[in-house]
Short mmCIF file of C-alpha atoms and ligand atoms in Angstrom, two decimals:
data_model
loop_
_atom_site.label_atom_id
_atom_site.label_comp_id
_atom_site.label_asym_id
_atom_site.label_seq_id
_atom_site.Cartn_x
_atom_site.Cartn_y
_atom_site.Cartn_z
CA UNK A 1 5.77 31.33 -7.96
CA UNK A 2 1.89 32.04 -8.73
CA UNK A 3 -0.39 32.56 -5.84
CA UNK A 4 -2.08 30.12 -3.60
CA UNK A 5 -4.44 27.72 -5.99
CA UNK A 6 -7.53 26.53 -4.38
CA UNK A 7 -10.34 25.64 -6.40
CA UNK A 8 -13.78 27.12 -4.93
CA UNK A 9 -14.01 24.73 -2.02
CA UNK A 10 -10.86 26.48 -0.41
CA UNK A 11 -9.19 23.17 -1.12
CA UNK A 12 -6.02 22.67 -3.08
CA UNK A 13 -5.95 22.20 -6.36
CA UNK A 14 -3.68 19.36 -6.06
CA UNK A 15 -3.42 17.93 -9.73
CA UNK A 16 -2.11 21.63 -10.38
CA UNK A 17 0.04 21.65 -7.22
CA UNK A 18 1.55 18.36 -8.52
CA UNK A 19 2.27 19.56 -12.14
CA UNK A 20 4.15 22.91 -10.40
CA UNK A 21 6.32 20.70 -8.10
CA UNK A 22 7.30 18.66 -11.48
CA UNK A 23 8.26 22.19 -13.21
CA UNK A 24 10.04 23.65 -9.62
CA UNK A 25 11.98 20.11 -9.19
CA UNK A 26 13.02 20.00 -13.35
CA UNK A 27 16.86 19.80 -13.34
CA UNK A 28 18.01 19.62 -9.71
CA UNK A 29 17.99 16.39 -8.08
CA UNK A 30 20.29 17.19 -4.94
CA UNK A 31 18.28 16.31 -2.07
CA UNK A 32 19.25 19.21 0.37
CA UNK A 33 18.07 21.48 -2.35
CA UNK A 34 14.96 19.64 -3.10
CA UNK A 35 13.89 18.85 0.04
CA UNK A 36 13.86 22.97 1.08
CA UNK A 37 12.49 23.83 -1.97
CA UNK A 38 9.44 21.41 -1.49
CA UNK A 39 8.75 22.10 2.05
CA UNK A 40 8.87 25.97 0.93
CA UNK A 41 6.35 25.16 -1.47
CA UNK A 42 3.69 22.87 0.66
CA UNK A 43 4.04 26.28 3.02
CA UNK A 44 2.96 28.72 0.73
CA UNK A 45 0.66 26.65 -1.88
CA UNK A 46 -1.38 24.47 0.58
CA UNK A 47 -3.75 26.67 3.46
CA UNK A 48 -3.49 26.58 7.08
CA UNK A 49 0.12 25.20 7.33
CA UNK A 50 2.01 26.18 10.46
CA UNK A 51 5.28 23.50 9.92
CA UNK A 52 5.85 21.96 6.71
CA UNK A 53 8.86 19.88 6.63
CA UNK A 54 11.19 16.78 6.79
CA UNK A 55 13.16 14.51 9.81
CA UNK A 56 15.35 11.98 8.18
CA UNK A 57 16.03 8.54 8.85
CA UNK A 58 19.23 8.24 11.13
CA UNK A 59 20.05 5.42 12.77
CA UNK A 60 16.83 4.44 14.74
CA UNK A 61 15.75 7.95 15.15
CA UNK A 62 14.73 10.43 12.73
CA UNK A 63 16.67 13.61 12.42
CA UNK A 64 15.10 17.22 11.85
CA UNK A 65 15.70 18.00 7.53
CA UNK A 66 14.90 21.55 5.81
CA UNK A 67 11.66 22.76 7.13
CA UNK A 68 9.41 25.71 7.14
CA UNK A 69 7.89 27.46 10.68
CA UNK A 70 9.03 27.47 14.05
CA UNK A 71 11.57 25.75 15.54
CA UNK A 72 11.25 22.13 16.06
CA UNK A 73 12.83 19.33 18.03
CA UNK A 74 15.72 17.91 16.34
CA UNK A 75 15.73 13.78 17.11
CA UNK A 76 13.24 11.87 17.43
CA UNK A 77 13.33 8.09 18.12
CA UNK A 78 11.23 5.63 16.23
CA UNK A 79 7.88 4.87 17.62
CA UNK A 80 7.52 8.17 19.53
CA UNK A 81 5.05 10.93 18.32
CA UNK A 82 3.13 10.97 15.61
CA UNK A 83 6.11 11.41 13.10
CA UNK A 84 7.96 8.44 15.12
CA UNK A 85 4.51 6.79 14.49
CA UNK A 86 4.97 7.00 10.96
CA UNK A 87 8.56 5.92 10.59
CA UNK A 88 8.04 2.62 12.72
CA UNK A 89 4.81 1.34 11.29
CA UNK A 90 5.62 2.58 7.79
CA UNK A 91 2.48 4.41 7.27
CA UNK A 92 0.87 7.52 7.00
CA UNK A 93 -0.33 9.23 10.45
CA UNK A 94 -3.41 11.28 10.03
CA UNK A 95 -4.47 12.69 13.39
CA UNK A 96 -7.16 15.18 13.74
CA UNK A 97 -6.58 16.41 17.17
CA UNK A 98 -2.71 15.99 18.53
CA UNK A 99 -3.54 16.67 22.08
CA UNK A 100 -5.80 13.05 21.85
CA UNK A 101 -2.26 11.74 20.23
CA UNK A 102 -0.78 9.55 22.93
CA UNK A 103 2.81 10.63 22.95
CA UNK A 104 2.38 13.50 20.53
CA UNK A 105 5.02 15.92 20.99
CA UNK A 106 4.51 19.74 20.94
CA UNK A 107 7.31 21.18 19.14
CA UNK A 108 5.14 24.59 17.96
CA UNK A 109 1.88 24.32 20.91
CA UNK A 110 -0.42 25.98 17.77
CA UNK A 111 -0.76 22.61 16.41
CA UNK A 112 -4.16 21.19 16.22
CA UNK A 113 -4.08 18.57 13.76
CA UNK A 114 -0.59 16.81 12.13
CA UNK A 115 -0.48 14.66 8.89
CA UNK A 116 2.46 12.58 8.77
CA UNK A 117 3.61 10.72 5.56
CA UNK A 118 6.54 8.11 5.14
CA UNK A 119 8.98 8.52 2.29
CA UNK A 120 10.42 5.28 0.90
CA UNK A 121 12.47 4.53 -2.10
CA UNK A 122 12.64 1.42 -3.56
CA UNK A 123 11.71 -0.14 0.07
CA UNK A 124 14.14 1.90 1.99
CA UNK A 125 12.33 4.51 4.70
CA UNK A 126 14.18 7.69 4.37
CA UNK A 127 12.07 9.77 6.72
CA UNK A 128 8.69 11.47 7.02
CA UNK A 129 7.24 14.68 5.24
CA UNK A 130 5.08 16.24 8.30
CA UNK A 131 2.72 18.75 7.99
CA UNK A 132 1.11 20.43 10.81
CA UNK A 133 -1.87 22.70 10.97
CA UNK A 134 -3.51 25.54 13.69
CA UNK A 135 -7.24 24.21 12.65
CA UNK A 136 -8.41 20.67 14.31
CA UNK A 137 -9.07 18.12 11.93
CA UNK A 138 -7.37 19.91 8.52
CA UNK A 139 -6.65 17.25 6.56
CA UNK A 140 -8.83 15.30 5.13
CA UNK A 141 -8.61 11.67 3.33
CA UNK A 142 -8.51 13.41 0.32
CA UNK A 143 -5.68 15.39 1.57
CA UNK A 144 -3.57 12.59 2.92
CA UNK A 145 -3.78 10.99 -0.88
CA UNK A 146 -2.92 13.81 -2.40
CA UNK A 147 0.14 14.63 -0.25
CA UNK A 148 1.22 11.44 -0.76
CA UNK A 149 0.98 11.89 -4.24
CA UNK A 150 3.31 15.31 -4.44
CA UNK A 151 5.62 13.16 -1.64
CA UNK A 152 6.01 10.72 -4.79
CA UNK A 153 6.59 13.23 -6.70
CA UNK A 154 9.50 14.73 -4.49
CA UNK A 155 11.08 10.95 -4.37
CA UNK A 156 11.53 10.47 -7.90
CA UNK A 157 12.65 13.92 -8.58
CA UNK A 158 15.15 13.85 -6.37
CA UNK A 159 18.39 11.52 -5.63
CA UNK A 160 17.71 9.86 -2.52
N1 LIG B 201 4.46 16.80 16.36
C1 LIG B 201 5.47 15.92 15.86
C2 LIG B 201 6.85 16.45 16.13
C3 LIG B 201 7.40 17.26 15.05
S1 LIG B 201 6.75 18.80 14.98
O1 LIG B 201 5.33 18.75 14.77
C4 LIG B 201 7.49 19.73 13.84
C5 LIG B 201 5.32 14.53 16.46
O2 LIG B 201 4.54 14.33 17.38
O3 LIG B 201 6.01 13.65 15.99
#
């Protein structure tokens, strides 16, 4: 893996990020595999991470999937937190400050900000790729579409 691409903003180079997930994903589409391997690579490619990772749809709650960082709650039920948020309205949760977040839930208590995107295929919700960072207010619009983008990526790499 090459080192951390940012152009000279300090943001990520995302079009590059993209094209490296395409070349890491390339003949593996087991979704255990893919799903580490991608939250291992949001971790150490995009800045000011401190959780990069996946909960899976279950039921009506979402279950904790490979991650990177601390520890984390396991379950979470629909509608609760910002990652609950996500999975019952269906779309992306971009918060700048978690502790304004009603019903946020603290699993690491560095989190400042939290981005929050919903994975579908073909219709189907199969969980939420959540990012938290230490710095209020990381993520940016431009962020959000371009993690989106490599979450797109990830779905139609990978059997699902
Ligand atoms: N903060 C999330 C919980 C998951 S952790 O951030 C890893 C939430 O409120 O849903």
């Amino acid at each position: 893996m090459i080192d951390l691409q940012h152009n000279e903003q300090g943001l990520a180079d995302y079009p590059l990020l993209a094209a490296q997930l395409q070349a890491l994903l390339a003949g593996e589409r087991d979704f255990i595999a893919n799903a580490a391997q991608f939250s291992a690579f949001l971790f150490q490619q995009v800045h000011n991470l401190n959780w990069a990772g996946f909960y899976l749809v279950r039921g009506e709650e979402l279950l904790l999937g490979p991650f990177q960082g601390k520890v984390a709650c396991v379950r979470i039920p629909f509608g609760r937190g910002v990652c609950g948020a996500a999975a019952a309205s269906g779309l992306t949760q971009r918060v700048d400050d978690v502790h304004a977040f009603a019903g946020h839930i603290a699993c690491d208590s560095a989190s400042r900000s939290e981005l929050v995107v919903p994975l579908f295929k073909e219709g189907r919700l199969l969980g939420v790729l959540d990012l938290d960072s230490p710095l209020p207010a990381r993520f940016s619009a431009a962020d959000q579409a371009a993690l989106e983008g490599l979450a797109a990526v990830f779905v139609e790499l990978t059997d699902c």
